[in-house]
Amino acid sequence: MSIRFLDGGESCLVVELGEAINVALNRQVRALDLALEQARMEGVLEAVPTYRSLAIYYDPLIVGRDALWQQVGRLYDSLGAQDDRTPQVVEIPTVYGGEYGPDLEFVARYSGLSPEEVIRLHSEPFYHVYMLGFVAGFPYLGDLAERLAVPRLSTPRLKVPGGSVGIGGKQTGIYPIESPGGWRIIGRTSLRLFDPSSEVPTPILPGDMVRFVPIAPHVYAGE
Amino acid sequence: MQASSGDALEVVRPGLLTTVQDLGRIGYQRYGVPNSGAIDRAALRAANLLLDNEEGCAGLEATAEGPMLRALVDLVVAIVGADMQPLVDGQPVECGTAIGIRSGQILELQRARRGLRAYLAVAGGIDVPVILGSRSTCLPAAFGGFLGRTLQEGDRLQTGLVERSPAVLIGRRLPSGWLEPMGDILTVRVILGPQEDHFTPEGIRTFLSESYCITPQMDRVGARLQGPAIAHRSGADIISDSTPLGAIQVASDGQPMILLADRQTTGGYAKIAVVVQEDIGRLGQAAPGQVVRFCRVSLPEAYAALRAYQERFDALRRTWQSLPDKRASYRLRLGAGSYRVDVEGGRGTYRVHLEGVERTSEHADAQ
């Protein structure tokens, strides 16, 4: 697999490792990210791992693009399969349906399943976290059960409460903070997905596994 | 420098959209946290340098129509960027100068008649908590700055401690060339990529040769432009990846959108080019209706421009560092003796008086 270096302006080098969404490629991105972090190169400001590429932000008055290009190329060549951080499993306690998941009934009807089956199918898998993005703390999760794929709302809601668990097309995810949104909301978690007072502000990190754990409404409400 | 000095400014009227911003938050995009920070970084840096602040001190970013503020203590401020016709107690004061304001006086920024965003720096900097490495307000995630939001009537802001005497600062002025007016057509330099190969050669020609108009759909997240459609090769979608500051993404309707400080950290539209950093601030001063043209530069050209840009700030800093205070007294200690040295002048000509010899008390007492 050959890698591509792309310029995202004069202070961003995009290292593209492939052209697909799969866990193996995404792990390579994570591994390169980790190797870059450990190399502590002068002039590198931050790096953003995504599905299949690593964006490296740098100060070109300290390190030139070509020098960075070469150093990163060497890091990539010496990557081992064991370089990825051991993923943690993050459990997302989720109240499904009712006031917390107003669209659960719709998803059940659309997919021809009972609400209980929707909950079982949604809470069964371990979802790979490809990356964080979109808004603070939002995890891009992998591989929703095909039967649960539903179209988005034709008119997005102006306010979706923080913690809402939703399905949009073939994806599932969690809204970390209150925001507008067009996904079908099937539940809500009390887990705080973004806490700016913490130096690592998100409990879920790229490369982790996420699992939704059904809980009763009174557990959510803290009774 | 940032030990608090108590309430220093009270918001009488907040203006259209006024936030606390510094030069942004670095290192947290991987968690989905945008950089935020001043849109026109050059303006905030220059305003801070006028006041002997660190370049990255937090100030206020006012948009289109500025705030009215009451000084609760004596302050020195500087306003750089959009010309909001600032007034102190109703009397016009100049942009690009260090202005002394007495406790109780009212500073008013009005509607912008040139540019869009004005930066108000205060000697000592605006002091709000540092969150994730920055004092910038992150409006999309509602944290940072002043309680994570735009300023509102009655808010009270604190400043950091001031090291310089106001008399040294007041009256300083940015050299000419720092407040240039914007022309009818704004030329913005871009570096093609990272996904220019998602566009047809014709699409890239359209992008680089046609004019685009800034629409009213613009905020700290980005600016939507309107003009001849830019043709993709096969659709606008890419596998979502990182979105650099100034990236120009083109959605399926062929219209460009320039991503600014509060942008989403990842996005799924192909990015045809990225605006060079220096021009993002100029773009941030453009109001809806402004006509923009894109001009391609190479990476070496962008680096040369960036070096020149940085040298302008270095020169600005030296302008004031090389000058001693117009009139200052120093105490010079030599052995057990102490001298008063009065320095007068500037720009390379100093008159120095050495006055008298006093015995220093510490040494005398010790013996």
Coordinates of C-alpha atoms in Angstrom, one line a residue:
Chain A
M1 CA 0.0 0.0 0.0
S2 CA 1.5 3.3 -1.0
I3 CA 0.8 6.3 1.1
R4 CA 0.0 9.8 -0.3
F5 CA 1.1 13.2 1.1
L6 CA -1.3 16.0 0.5
D7 CA -1.0 19.7 1.4
G8 CA -3.8 21.2 3.3
G9 CA -2.4 24.7 3.1
E10 CA 1.0 25.9 4.2
S11 CA 0.8 24.4 7.7
C12 CA -1.0 21.1 7.3
L13 CA 0.3 17.9 5.8
V14 CA -2.3 15.2 5.2
V15 CA -1.0 11.7 5.2
E16 CA -3.4 9.5 3.4
L17 CA -2.9 5.8 4.1
G18 CA -5.7 4.4 1.8
E19 CA -9.1 5.0 0.3
A20 CA -11.5 2.9 2.4
I21 CA -13.3 2.7 5.7
N22 CA -12.1 -0.4 7.5
V23 CA -10.8 -1.1 10.9
A24 CA -7.3 -2.4 9.8
L25 CA -6.6 0.8 7.8
N26 CA -7.9 2.9 10.7
R27 CA -5.6 1.1 13.1
Q28 CA -2.7 2.0 10.9
V29 CA -3.7 5.7 11.1
R30 CA -3.8 5.4 14.9
A31 CA -0.4 3.7 14.9
L32 CA 1.1 6.5 12.9
D33 CA -0.5 9.0 15.1
L34 CA 1.0 7.3 18.2
A35 CA 4.5 7.1 16.5
L36 CA 4.3 10.8 15.6
E37 CA 3.4 11.7 19.2
Q38 CA 6.3 9.7 20.6
A39 CA 8.8 11.2 18.0
R40 CA 8.1 14.6 19.5
M41 CA 9.1 16.4 16.3
E42 CA 10.0 20.0 16.5
G43 CA 7.4 22.3 14.8
V44 CA 4.6 19.8 14.9
L45 CA 1.6 21.4 16.6
E46 CA -1.1 18.8 16.6
A47 CA -2.3 15.8 14.6
V48 CA -5.9 14.7 13.8
P49 CA -6.5 11.0 13.1
T50 CA -9.5 10.3 10.8
Y51 CA -10.9 7.2 9.0
R52 CA -7.9 6.7 6.7
S53 CA -5.6 9.7 7.0
L54 CA -3.6 11.6 9.6
A55 CA -3.6 15.4 9.3
I56 CA -0.4 16.9 10.8
Y57 CA -0.5 20.6 11.7
Y58 CA 2.9 22.2 11.8
D59 CA 4.7 25.6 12.0
P60 CA 6.4 26.0 8.7
L61 CA 8.8 28.6 10.1
I62 CA 10.2 25.8 12.4
V63 CA 9.9 22.7 10.2
G64 CA 9.6 22.8 6.4
R65 CA 7.1 20.6 4.6
D66 CA 9.7 18.5 2.8
A67 CA 11.6 17.7 6.0
L68 CA 8.4 16.7 7.8
W69 CA 7.4 14.6 4.7
Q70 CA 10.6 12.7 5.0
Q71 CA 10.5 12.2 8.8
V72 CA 6.9 11.0 8.6
G73 CA 7.7 8.7 5.7
R74 CA 10.4 7.0 7.8
L75 CA 8.0 6.7 10.8
Y76 CA 5.5 5.0 8.5
D77 CA 8.1 2.6 7.1
S78 CA 9.1 1.5 10.6
L79 CA 5.6 1.0 12.0
G80 CA 4.9 -2.4 13.6
A81 CA 1.5 -3.9 13.9
Q82 CA 1.8 -3.7 17.7
D83 CA 2.1 0.0 17.7
D84 CA -1.6 0.8 18.3
R85 CA -2.7 1.7 21.8
T86 CA -4.7 -1.2 23.4
P87 CA -8.3 -0.2 22.9
Q88 CA -10.5 0.3 25.9
V89 CA -14.1 -0.7 25.9
V90 CA -16.4 2.2 26.9
E91 CA -19.9 1.2 28.0
I92 CA -22.6 3.7 27.3
P93 CA -25.5 3.2 29.7
T94 CA -28.6 4.0 27.6
V95 CA -32.2 4.4 28.3
Y96 CA -34.1 3.3 25.2
G97 CA -37.5 4.6 24.1
G98 CA -40.0 6.7 25.9
E99 CA -39.3 10.4 26.4
Y100 CA -35.5 9.7 26.0
G101 CA -35.9 7.9 22.6
P102 CA -38.9 9.4 20.8
D103 CA -38.1 7.7 17.5
L104 CA -37.6 4.1 18.8
E105 CA -41.2 3.2 17.7
F106 CA -40.5 4.6 14.2
V107 CA -37.3 2.6 13.8
A108 CA -39.1 -0.5 15.0
R109 CA -42.0 0.0 12.5
Y110 CA -39.6 0.9 9.6
S111 CA -37.4 -2.1 10.1
G112 CA -40.3 -4.5 10.9
L113 CA -39.0 -5.4 14.3
S114 CA -40.3 -5.0 17.8
P115 CA -38.8 -2.2 19.9
E116 CA -37.2 -4.9 22.1
E117 CA -35.5 -6.4 19.0
V118 CA -34.3 -3.0 18.0
I119 CA -32.7 -2.5 21.4
R120 CA -31.2 -5.9 21.3
L121 CA -29.7 -5.4 17.8
H122 CA -28.4 -1.9 18.7
S123 CA -26.9 -2.9 22.1
E124 CA -25.3 -6.2 21.0
P125 CA -22.2 -5.1 18.9
F126 CA -19.0 -3.6 20.0
Y127 CA -18.7 -0.6 17.8
H128 CA -15.2 0.5 16.6
V129 CA -14.5 4.2 17.2
Y130 CA -13.0 5.4 13.9
M131 CA -12.5 9.0 14.9
L132 CA -13.9 12.0 16.8
G133 CA -15.1 15.0 15.0
F134 CA -18.1 17.0 13.8
V135 CA -18.7 18.5 17.2
A136 CA -16.7 18.2 20.4
G137 CA -16.7 14.6 21.6
F138 CA -18.7 13.1 18.8
P139 CA -17.5 9.5 18.0
Y140 CA -17.8 8.2 14.5
L141 CA -18.9 4.5 15.1
G142 CA -18.6 1.6 12.8
D143 CA -21.0 -1.0 11.5
L144 CA -24.6 -0.6 12.6
A145 CA -26.7 -3.8 12.1
E146 CA -28.0 -3.4 8.5
R147 CA -31.6 -4.0 9.5
L148 CA -31.5 -0.9 11.7
A149 CA -30.6 1.5 8.9
V150 CA -33.3 4.2 8.6
P151 CA -33.6 7.5 6.7
R152 CA -32.9 10.7 8.6
L153 CA -35.6 13.2 9.5
S154 CA -36.7 15.2 6.5
T155 CA -36.6 18.3 8.7
P156 CA -33.9 18.2 11.4
R157 CA -34.8 19.0 14.9
L158 CA -33.6 22.4 16.1
K159 CA -32.6 21.0 19.5
V160 CA -31.5 17.5 20.2
P161 CA -30.5 17.1 23.9
G162 CA -27.0 16.2 24.8
G163 CA -26.5 12.5 25.3
S164 CA -29.1 11.5 22.7
V165 CA -28.4 8.2 20.9
G166 CA -29.5 8.2 17.3
I167 CA -29.5 6.4 14.0
G168 CA -28.9 8.2 10.7
G169 CA -28.7 6.2 7.6
K170 CA -26.3 3.4 8.2
Q171 CA -24.6 5.1 11.2
T172 CA -25.3 5.2 14.9
G173 CA -23.9 7.8 17.2
I174 CA -24.3 10.0 20.3
Y175 CA -24.9 13.7 20.4
P176 CA -22.4 14.9 23.1
I177 CA -23.9 18.3 23.5
E178 CA -27.2 19.9 22.7
S179 CA -27.3 20.6 19.0
P180 CA -29.6 20.6 15.9
G181 CA -29.8 17.2 14.3
G182 CA -31.6 15.0 11.8
W183 CA -31.0 11.5 13.2
R184 CA -33.7 9.3 14.6
I185 CA -33.3 9.4 18.4
I186 CA -33.8 6.0 20.1
G187 CA -32.4 6.6 23.5
R188 CA -30.2 8.8 25.8
T189 CA -27.2 8.3 28.0
S190 CA -26.2 10.1 31.1
L191 CA -22.5 9.6 30.3
R192 CA -20.9 12.9 29.7
L193 CA -19.2 12.7 26.4
F194 CA -17.4 16.1 26.5
D195 CA -15.9 17.7 29.6
P196 CA -13.8 20.7 28.8
S197 CA -12.5 20.9 32.4
S198 CA -10.5 17.7 31.8
E199 CA -7.2 17.7 29.8
V200 CA -8.4 14.7 27.9
P201 CA -12.0 16.1 27.4
T202 CA -13.7 12.9 26.0
P203 CA -14.1 9.5 27.7
I204 CA -14.2 7.9 24.2
L205 CA -11.0 8.0 22.2
P206 CA -10.2 7.0 18.6
G207 CA -9.6 3.3 18.4
D208 CA -11.8 2.4 21.4
M209 CA -14.7 0.1 21.3
V210 CA -18.1 1.3 22.4
R211 CA -21.0 -0.7 23.6
F212 CA -24.5 0.5 24.5
V213 CA -25.9 -1.0 27.7
P214 CA -29.7 -0.8 28.2
I215 CA -30.7 0.6 31.5
A216 CA -34.0 1.5 33.1
P217 CA -35.2 5.1 33.1
H218 CA -35.0 5.4 36.9
V219 CA -31.3 4.5 36.8
Y220 CA -30.8 7.4 34.3
A221 CA -32.7 9.8 36.5
G222 CA -30.5 8.7 39.4
E223 CA -33.4 7.5 41.6
Chain B
M1 CA 0.9 38.6 33.8
Q2 CA -2.5 37.2 34.3
A3 CA -3.0 37.5 38.0
S4 CA -6.4 39.0 38.3
S5 CA -6.9 42.7 39.2
G6 CA -10.7 42.6 39.9
D7 CA -13.5 43.7 37.7
A8 CA -12.3 46.1 35.1
L9 CA -15.0 46.4 32.4
E10 CA -18.7 46.2 32.6
V11 CA -20.8 45.5 29.5
V12 CA -23.5 48.2 29.1
R13 CA -24.6 47.0 25.7
P14 CA -23.1 43.8 24.2
G15 CA -23.1 44.6 20.5
L16 CA -24.1 42.1 17.8
L17 CA -21.7 39.3 18.6
T18 CA -18.9 40.0 21.0
T19 CA -16.7 37.2 22.4
V20 CA -13.4 36.8 24.3
Q21 CA -10.8 35.4 21.9
D22 CA -7.0 34.8 21.9
L23 CA -5.0 33.1 19.2
G24 CA -6.9 29.8 19.7
R25 CA -6.8 26.4 21.1
I26 CA -4.1 24.1 19.7
G27 CA -4.0 20.3 20.3
Y28 CA -7.7 19.4 20.8
Q29 CA -9.0 18.9 17.3
R30 CA -8.5 15.2 17.7
Y31 CA -11.3 15.4 20.3
G32 CA -13.6 17.3 18.0
V33 CA -12.7 20.7 19.6
P34 CA -12.3 23.5 17.1
N35 CA -9.3 25.9 17.3
S36 CA -11.5 28.9 17.8
G37 CA -9.6 32.2 18.4
A38 CA -9.6 35.5 16.7
I39 CA -10.7 35.4 13.1
D40 CA -8.4 38.3 12.2
R41 CA -5.3 37.2 14.1
A42 CA -3.2 40.0 12.8
A43 CA -5.5 42.6 14.2
L44 CA -5.5 41.1 17.7
R45 CA -1.7 40.6 17.7
A46 CA -1.1 44.2 16.6
A47 CA -3.6 45.5 19.3
N48 CA -1.7 43.5 21.9
L49 CA 1.7 44.7 20.8
L50 CA 0.5 48.3 21.0
L51 CA 0.0 47.7 24.7
D52 CA 3.2 45.7 25.4
N53 CA 1.0 42.6 26.0
E54 CA 2.0 39.2 24.8
E55 CA 0.8 38.8 21.3
G56 CA -1.6 36.0 22.3
C57 CA -3.3 37.8 25.2
A58 CA -7.1 37.6 25.1
G59 CA -9.1 40.5 23.8
L60 CA -12.7 41.1 22.7
E61 CA -13.8 40.3 19.1
A62 CA -16.7 42.5 18.1
T63 CA -18.7 41.8 15.0
A64 CA -20.4 44.3 12.7
E65 CA -21.7 46.4 15.6
G66 CA -19.5 46.8 18.7
P67 CA -20.3 46.9 22.4
M68 CA -20.6 49.7 24.9
L69 CA -18.4 49.2 27.9
R70 CA -17.9 51.0 31.2
A71 CA -14.4 51.2 32.7
L72 CA -14.5 50.2 36.4
V73 CA -10.8 51.1 36.8
D74 CA -8.3 53.2 34.8
L75 CA -7.4 51.2 31.7
V76 CA -5.3 51.5 28.5
V77 CA -7.0 49.9 25.5
A78 CA -6.3 49.6 21.8
I79 CA -8.8 48.9 19.0
V80 CA -7.5 47.3 15.7
G81 CA -9.4 45.8 12.8
A82 CA -12.8 47.1 11.6
D83 CA -13.4 50.8 12.1
M84 CA -16.3 50.9 14.5
Q85 CA -15.9 54.7 15.1
P86 CA -15.0 54.3 18.8
L87 CA -16.0 56.9 21.3
V88 CA -14.9 57.6 24.8
D89 CA -17.7 59.5 26.7
G90 CA -19.1 60.4 23.3
Q91 CA -15.8 61.8 22.0
P92 CA -14.2 60.1 18.9
V93 CA -10.9 58.3 19.6
E94 CA -8.6 56.7 17.0
C95 CA -8.3 53.1 16.0
G96 CA -4.8 51.7 16.1
T97 CA -3.7 53.8 19.0
A98 CA -3.2 53.2 22.7
I99 CA -6.1 55.0 24.5
G100 CA -6.2 55.8 28.2
I101 CA -9.6 55.4 29.8
R102 CA -10.5 56.6 33.3
S103 CA -12.6 54.7 35.7
G104 CA -16.3 55.5 35.1
Q105 CA -15.8 56.5 31.4
I106 CA -17.8 54.8 28.7
L107 CA -16.1 53.2 25.7
E108 CA -18.5 52.7 22.8
L109 CA -17.8 50.8 19.6
Q110 CA -20.5 51.6 16.9
R111 CA -21.4 50.1 13.6
A112 CA -18.4 49.1 11.5
R113 CA -18.0 51.4 8.5
R114 CA -14.9 49.6 7.2
G115 CA -14.2 45.9 7.9
L116 CA -16.4 43.6 9.9
R117 CA -14.5 42.6 13.1
A118 CA -12.8 44.9 15.6
Y119 CA -10.4 43.7 18.3
L120 CA -10.3 45.5 21.6
A121 CA -7.2 44.7 23.6
V122 CA -6.7 45.9 27.1
A123 CA -3.3 46.4 28.8
G124 CA -2.8 43.2 30.8
G125 CA -5.2 41.2 28.6
I126 CA -8.8 40.1 29.3
D127 CA -8.5 37.5 32.1
V128 CA -10.9 34.6 31.8
P129 CA -10.0 31.0 32.9
V130 CA -7.7 29.1 30.5
I131 CA -9.7 26.1 29.3
L132 CA -7.9 23.4 27.2
G133 CA -5.0 25.7 26.8
S134 CA -6.8 28.8 25.7
R135 CA -9.0 31.7 26.8
S136 CA -11.0 31.7 23.5
T137 CA -14.7 31.3 23.4
C138 CA -15.8 28.1 21.7
L139 CA -19.4 28.9 20.7
P140 CA -20.3 25.6 19.1
A141 CA -19.5 23.6 22.3
A142 CA -20.4 26.5 24.6
F143 CA -17.2 26.7 26.7
G144 CA -14.2 29.0 27.1
G145 CA -14.0 32.7 27.0
F146 CA -16.7 34.4 29.2
L147 CA -18.9 31.4 30.4
G148 CA -18.7 29.9 26.9
R149 CA -21.0 32.5 25.3
T150 CA -21.2 35.9 23.7
L151 CA -21.1 38.9 26.1
Q152 CA -24.4 40.1 27.6
E153 CA -25.5 43.2 29.3
G154 CA -24.2 43.4 32.9
D155 CA -21.2 41.0 32.4
R156 CA -18.1 42.1 34.2
L157 CA -14.7 41.3 32.8
Q158 CA -11.4 41.2 34.6
T159 CA -7.9 42.0 33.3
G160 CA -4.5 40.7 34.0
L161 CA -2.0 42.7 35.9
V162 CA -0.4 45.5 34.0
E163 CA 3.4 45.8 34.1
R164 CA 3.8 49.1 32.2
S165 CA 2.8 52.5 33.4
P166 CA -0.1 53.9 31.4
A167 CA 1.9 57.0 30.5
V168 CA 4.4 54.9 28.5
L169 CA 1.6 53.3 26.4
I170 CA -0.9 56.1 25.9
G171 CA -0.6 57.7 22.5
R172 CA 1.3 54.9 20.8
R173 CA 0.2 54.5 17.2
L174 CA 0.4 51.7 14.7
P175 CA 2.7 52.7 11.7
S176 CA 0.9 53.5 8.5
G177 CA 0.1 50.4 6.4
W178 CA -1.4 48.5 9.3
L179 CA -4.9 49.9 8.7
E180 CA -5.2 49.6 5.0
P181 CA -8.8 49.9 3.6
M182 CA -10.2 46.9 1.7
G183 CA -10.7 47.3 -2.1
D184 CA -13.8 46.5 -4.1
I185 CA -12.3 43.1 -5.0
L186 CA -10.5 41.1 -2.4
T187 CA -7.9 38.8 -3.8
V188 CA -7.3 35.8 -1.6
R189 CA -4.2 33.6 -2.0
V190 CA -4.8 29.9 -1.9
I191 CA -2.8 26.7 -2.1
L192 CA -4.6 24.0 -4.1
G193 CA -5.5 20.8 -2.3
P194 CA -5.8 18.6 -0.4
Q195 CA -8.5 17.2 -2.8
E196 CA -8.0 19.2 -6.0
D197 CA -8.0 15.9 -7.8
H198 CA -11.8 15.6 -7.0
F199 CA -12.4 18.5 -9.4
T200 CA -12.3 18.7 -13.2
P201 CA -9.6 20.9 -14.8
E202 CA -12.5 23.1 -15.9
G203 CA -13.8 23.2 -12.3
I204 CA -10.4 24.4 -11.1
R205 CA -10.2 27.0 -13.9
T206 CA -13.6 28.3 -12.9
F207 CA -12.6 28.5 -9.2
L208 CA -9.4 30.4 -10.1
S209 CA -10.8 32.8 -12.7
E210 CA -14.3 33.7 -11.7
S211 CA -15.5 36.1 -8.9
Y212 CA -17.4 34.9 -5.9
C213 CA -19.6 36.9 -3.6
I214 CA -19.7 36.5 0.2
T215 CA -23.3 35.7 1.2
P216 CA -25.0 36.6 4.4
Q217 CA -24.5 33.0 5.5
M218 CA -21.3 33.7 7.3
D219 CA -20.2 33.5 10.9
R220 CA -17.3 32.3 13.0
V221 CA -17.8 28.7 11.6
G222 CA -17.4 29.7 8.0
A223 CA -18.4 31.9 5.0
R224 CA -20.6 30.6 2.2
L225 CA -19.8 32.1 -1.2
Q226 CA -21.8 32.4 -4.3
G227 CA -20.7 32.3 -7.9
P228 CA -20.2 30.1 -11.0
A229 CA -20.5 26.4 -10.0
I230 CA -17.3 24.5 -9.6
A231 CA -17.5 21.1 -11.3
H232 CA -16.5 17.9 -9.4
R233 CA -15.2 14.9 -11.2
S234 CA -17.6 12.4 -9.5
G235 CA -19.5 13.9 -6.6
A236 CA -18.6 16.2 -3.7
D237 CA -18.3 13.5 -1.1
I238 CA -15.0 12.2 0.4
I239 CA -14.3 9.9 3.3
S240 CA -14.6 12.5 6.1
D241 CA -11.2 13.9 7.1
S242 CA -9.6 16.8 9.0
T243 CA -10.7 20.3 8.0
P244 CA -7.8 22.9 8.1
L245 CA -8.5 26.5 9.0
G246 CA -9.2 28.3 5.7
A247 CA -10.1 25.1 3.8
I248 CA -12.5 25.8 0.9
Q249 CA -15.0 22.9 0.6
V250 CA -17.3 22.6 -2.3
A251 CA -20.6 20.9 -1.7
S252 CA -22.6 19.2 -4.5
D253 CA -24.2 22.5 -5.6
G254 CA -20.7 23.6 -6.7
Q255 CA -20.6 26.6 -4.3
P256 CA -17.5 27.2 -2.1
M257 CA -17.6 27.5 1.6
I258 CA -14.5 28.8 3.5
L259 CA -14.0 27.2 6.9
L260 CA -13.1 29.5 9.8
A261 CA -12.1 29.3 13.4
D262 CA -15.2 27.6 14.9
R263 CA -15.5 25.1 12.1
Q264 CA -16.3 21.4 12.5
T265 CA -13.0 19.5 12.9
T266 CA -13.9 16.9 10.3
G267 CA -15.9 17.1 7.1
G268 CA -17.1 15.0 4.2
Y269 CA -16.9 17.5 1.3
A270 CA -14.0 17.7 -1.1
K271 CA -11.7 20.7 -0.3
I272 CA -10.4 22.3 -3.5
A273 CA -7.9 24.6 -1.8
V274 CA -6.8 26.2 1.5
V275 CA -6.5 30.0 2.0
V276 CA -3.0 31.1 3.1
Q277 CA -3.0 32.0 6.8
E278 CA -2.3 35.7 6.4
D279 CA -5.3 36.1 4.1
I280 CA -7.8 34.5 6.4
G281 CA -7.8 37.6 8.6
R282 CA -8.4 39.8 5.6
L283 CA -11.3 37.6 4.5
G284 CA -12.7 37.8 8.1
Q285 CA -13.0 41.5 7.6
A286 CA -15.2 41.1 4.5
A287 CA -18.9 41.8 4.9
P288 CA -21.6 40.0 2.9
G289 CA -21.6 41.3 -0.7
Q290 CA -17.8 41.6 -0.8
V291 CA -16.5 40.2 -4.1
V292 CA -13.6 37.7 -3.7
R293 CA -11.2 36.3 -6.3
F294 CA -8.9 33.4 -5.6
C295 CA -5.2 33.5 -6.7
R296 CA -3.2 30.3 -6.7
V297 CA 0.3 30.4 -5.0
S298 CA 2.9 27.7 -4.6
L299 CA 4.0 26.4 -1.2
P300 CA 7.4 28.1 -1.4
E301 CA 5.6 31.4 -2.3
A302 CA 3.3 30.9 0.7
Y303 CA 6.3 30.3 3.0
A304 CA 8.0 33.4 1.7
A305 CA 4.8 35.4 2.4
L306 CA 4.5 33.9 5.8
R307 CA 8.1 34.9 6.7
A308 CA 7.5 38.4 5.6
Y309 CA 4.2 38.5 7.6
Q310 CA 6.0 37.3 10.7
E311 CA 8.8 39.9 10.1
R312 CA 6.2 42.7 10.1
F313 CA 5.2 41.7 13.7
D314 CA 8.8 41.4 14.8
A315 CA 9.5 44.9 13.4
L316 CA 6.4 46.2 15.2
R317 CA 7.5 44.7 18.5
R318 CA 11.0 46.3 18.0
T319 CA 9.5 49.7 17.3
W320 CA 8.5 50.0 20.9
Q321 CA 11.1 47.8 22.6
S322 CA 14.0 49.9 21.3
L323 CA 12.6 53.0 22.8
P324 CA 13.0 53.6 26.5
D325 CA 10.2 55.2 28.3
K326 CA 10.0 58.8 27.1
R327 CA 11.1 59.9 30.5
A328 CA 12.0 57.4 33.2
S329 CA 14.0 57.1 36.3
Y330 CA 16.1 54.1 37.2
R331 CA 18.0 53.3 40.3
L332 CA 21.5 52.1 39.7
R333 CA 23.4 50.3 42.4
L334 CA 27.1 50.2 42.4
G335 CA 28.7 48.7 45.5
A336 CA 27.3 50.4 48.5
G337 CA 26.3 53.5 46.5
S338 CA 23.0 54.1 44.7
Y339 CA 22.5 56.6 41.9
R340 CA 19.4 57.9 40.3
V341 CA 19.6 57.8 36.5
D342 CA 17.1 60.0 34.6
V343 CA 16.6 59.0 30.9
E344 CA 14.9 61.3 28.5
G345 CA 14.4 61.0 24.7
G346 CA 13.9 58.3 22.2
R347 CA 14.7 57.1 18.7
G348 CA 18.4 56.7 19.5
T349 CA 19.0 60.0 21.2
Y350 CA 19.0 59.8 25.0
R351 CA 19.9 62.4 27.6
V352 CA 21.1 60.8 30.8
H353 CA 21.5 62.5 34.1
L354 CA 23.3 60.9 37.0
E355 CA 22.2 62.5 40.2
G356 CA 23.8 62.5 43.6
V357 CA 25.1 59.6 45.6
E358 CA 23.0 58.1 48.3
R359 CA 24.1 55.5 50.8
T360 CA 21.9 52.5 50.5
S361 CA 20.2 51.6 53.7
E362 CA 20.5 47.8 53.5
H363 CA 24.3 47.9 53.4
A364 CA 24.6 50.7 56.0
D365 CA 22.4 48.8 58.4
A366 CA 24.2 45.5 57.9
Q367 CA 27.4 47.1 59.0

